[in-house]
Short mmCIF file of C-alpha atoms in Angstrom, two decimals:
data_model
loop_
_atom_site.label_atom_id
_atom_site.label_comp_id
_atom_site.label_asym_id
_atom_site.label_seq_id
_atom_site.Cartn_x
_atom_site.Cartn_y
_atom_site.Cartn_z
CA MET A 140 -17.39 84.28 -22.01
CA SER A 141 -20.25 86.17 -23.51
CA GLU A 142 -23.86 85.48 -22.66
CA ASN A 143 -26.92 86.65 -24.50
CA PRO A 144 -28.91 89.18 -22.61
CA PRO A 145 -32.13 87.73 -21.21
CA SER A 146 -34.28 89.69 -23.64
CA ASN A 147 -32.74 87.95 -26.70
CA ARG A 148 -33.53 84.41 -25.53
CA THR A 149 -36.26 82.59 -27.36
CA LYS A 150 -38.80 80.75 -25.31
CA VAL A 151 -39.14 77.03 -25.94
CA THR A 152 -42.26 75.09 -25.16
CA VAL A 153 -42.28 71.34 -24.79
CA GLN A 154 -45.27 69.30 -25.76
CA GLU A 155 -45.68 65.64 -24.91
CA ALA A 156 -46.34 63.33 -27.79
CA PRO A 157 -49.32 61.06 -27.27
CA LEU A 158 -48.50 57.41 -26.63
CA LEU A 159 -48.96 55.08 -29.55
CA VAL A 160 -50.03 52.24 -27.28
CA SER A 161 -51.57 52.58 -23.87
CA PRO A 162 -49.42 50.82 -21.23
CA ALA A 163 -52.52 49.05 -19.97
CA GLN A 164 -53.14 47.50 -23.40
CA SER A 165 -49.65 46.18 -24.07
CA SER A 166 -48.51 42.95 -22.46
CA LYS A 167 -44.91 43.61 -23.53
CA LEU A 168 -44.89 47.03 -21.86
CA ALA A 169 -46.45 45.51 -18.75
CA ALA A 170 -43.74 42.83 -18.69
CA LEU A 171 -41.01 45.46 -19.04
CA ARG A 172 -42.59 47.55 -16.29
CA ASP A 173 -42.87 44.52 -13.99
CA ARG A 174 -39.27 43.51 -14.68
CA ALA A 175 -38.08 47.04 -13.87
CA ARG A 176 -40.02 46.92 -10.59
CA GLY A 177 -38.51 43.53 -9.76
CA VAL A 178 -41.78 41.63 -9.92
CA GLU A 179 -41.21 37.98 -10.73
CA VAL A 180 -43.87 36.56 -13.04
CA ALA A 181 -44.34 32.80 -13.04
CA PRO A 182 -44.51 31.25 -16.51
CA ALA A 183 -47.83 29.78 -17.54
CA VAL A 184 -47.96 26.09 -16.73
CA ILE A 185 -49.80 23.90 -19.17
CA PRO A 186 -51.32 20.98 -17.26
CA ALA A 187 -50.12 17.63 -18.54
CA LYS A 188 -52.63 15.09 -19.69
CA PRO A 189 -53.14 12.37 -17.09
CA ILE A 190 -51.61 8.97 -17.59
CA ASN A 191 -53.85 6.32 -19.14
CA THR A 192 -55.74 4.72 -16.22
CA ALA A 193 -56.03 1.36 -18.01
CA LEU A 194 -52.31 0.69 -17.48
CA SER A 195 -51.07 -1.66 -14.76
CA ASP A 196 -49.38 -0.20 -11.69
CA ASN A 197 -45.89 -1.28 -12.83
CA VAL A 198 -46.30 0.25 -16.28
CA ALA A 199 -47.83 3.44 -14.87
CA ALA A 200 -44.94 3.83 -12.40
CA GLU A 201 -42.40 3.32 -15.19
CA LEU A 202 -44.25 5.80 -17.40
CA ARG A 203 -44.26 8.41 -14.59
CA LYS A 204 -40.50 7.92 -14.25
CA ALA A 205 -40.07 8.34 -18.02
CA ARG A 206 -42.19 11.51 -17.99
CA ARG A 207 -40.08 13.01 -15.19
CA LEU A 208 -36.89 12.27 -17.12
CA ILE A 209 -38.30 13.68 -20.38
CA ASP A 210 -39.67 16.82 -18.71
CA GLY A 211 -36.39 17.38 -16.87
CA ARG A 212 -34.35 16.97 -20.05
CA CYS A 213 -36.64 19.33 -22.00
CA ALA A 214 -36.40 21.93 -19.22
CA ALA A 215 -32.60 21.59 -19.12
CA ILE A 216 -32.32 22.00 -22.89
CA MET A 217 -34.65 24.99 -22.94
CA GLY A 218 -32.78 26.53 -20.00
CA ASN A 219 -29.70 26.81 -22.20
CA TYR A 220 -31.55 28.98 -24.73
CA PRO A 221 -32.41 32.68 -24.39
CA LYS A 222 -35.77 33.12 -22.65
CA ALA A 223 -37.46 34.83 -25.59
CA LYS A 224 -36.54 32.07 -28.06
CA GLN A 225 -36.67 28.90 -25.96
CA ASN A 226 -39.69 27.32 -27.65
CA LYS A 227 -38.59 28.33 -31.15
CA LEU A 228 -35.05 26.98 -30.78
CA PHE A 229 -36.26 23.77 -29.10
CA THR A 230 -38.76 23.26 -31.93
CA LEU A 231 -36.07 23.77 -34.57
CA ARG A 232 -33.84 21.15 -33.01
CA PHE A 233 -36.24 18.52 -31.67
CA GLY A 234 -39.66 19.39 -33.11
CA PRO A 235 -42.68 20.80 -31.29
CA ILE A 236 -43.02 19.48 -27.74
CA GLU A 237 -46.61 18.34 -28.27
CA GLU A 238 -45.59 16.39 -31.39
CA LEU A 239 -42.61 14.95 -29.52
CA LYS A 240 -44.90 13.67 -26.76
CA LYS A 241 -46.99 11.76 -29.31
CA LEU A 242 -43.99 9.57 -30.21
CA PRO A 243 -43.16 6.32 -28.40
CA VAL A 244 -41.11 6.85 -25.23
CA SER A 245 -38.15 4.93 -26.70
CA VAL A 246 -38.04 7.32 -29.68
CA ILE A 247 -38.28 10.36 -27.39
CA PHE A 248 -35.37 9.02 -25.32
CA LYS A 249 -33.24 8.63 -28.46
CA ARG A 250 -34.18 12.07 -29.79
CA LEU A 251 -33.39 13.80 -26.47
CA ASP A 252 -30.24 11.71 -25.98
CA LEU A 253 -31.43 10.20 -22.70
CA ASP A 254 -30.03 6.96 -21.31
CA SER A 255 -32.54 4.21 -22.14
CA GLN A 256 -31.02 2.02 -19.39
CA LEU A 257 -32.80 4.20 -16.82
CA LEU A 258 -36.13 2.63 -17.80
CA ASP A 259 -37.54 -0.83 -18.31
CA GLN A 260 -38.26 -0.44 -22.02
CA ARG A 261 -39.89 -3.87 -22.04
CA LEU A 262 -42.74 -2.58 -19.85
CA LEU A 263 -43.34 0.56 -21.87
CA GLY A 264 -43.30 -1.07 -25.28
CA LYS A 265 -44.61 1.42 -27.83
CA LEU A 266 -46.48 3.65 -25.38
CA ASP A 267 -46.25 7.40 -25.89
CA TYR A 268 -45.72 10.07 -23.23
CA HIS A 269 -49.41 9.94 -22.24
CA GLY A 270 -49.62 6.13 -22.02
CA GLN A 271 -51.45 5.70 -25.32
CA MET A 272 -50.43 3.60 -28.26
CA PRO A 273 -49.36 6.01 -31.04
CA GLY A 274 -51.03 5.58 -34.26
#
């Protein structure tokens, strides 16, 4: 095994390339850094509009039950999709969530394949997710 004598070796210098994006300015880099550190970031929660206060107690209770079922079904469906594409894939299949919530509850139940026997459809009539009459 032959080695070059030390005098024949060329010296190599390494220079760092400047970063294209500062880590402090990139939310994606910050998310990757947090994930590598094991920091759990809670997803942003969009507050739901309150239920229409003009509704009777029975109707409001039934509407709250319907909202829980709808929210649970949407969360279960989105949980089956990859995290990065949950909203996009849900929108492709069922439409945007905000547009879905503007439909009557009975239509939402059909679209999400929920059992309509779980609710008293007679009380809800044509109310949407927020307790308003669509239109």
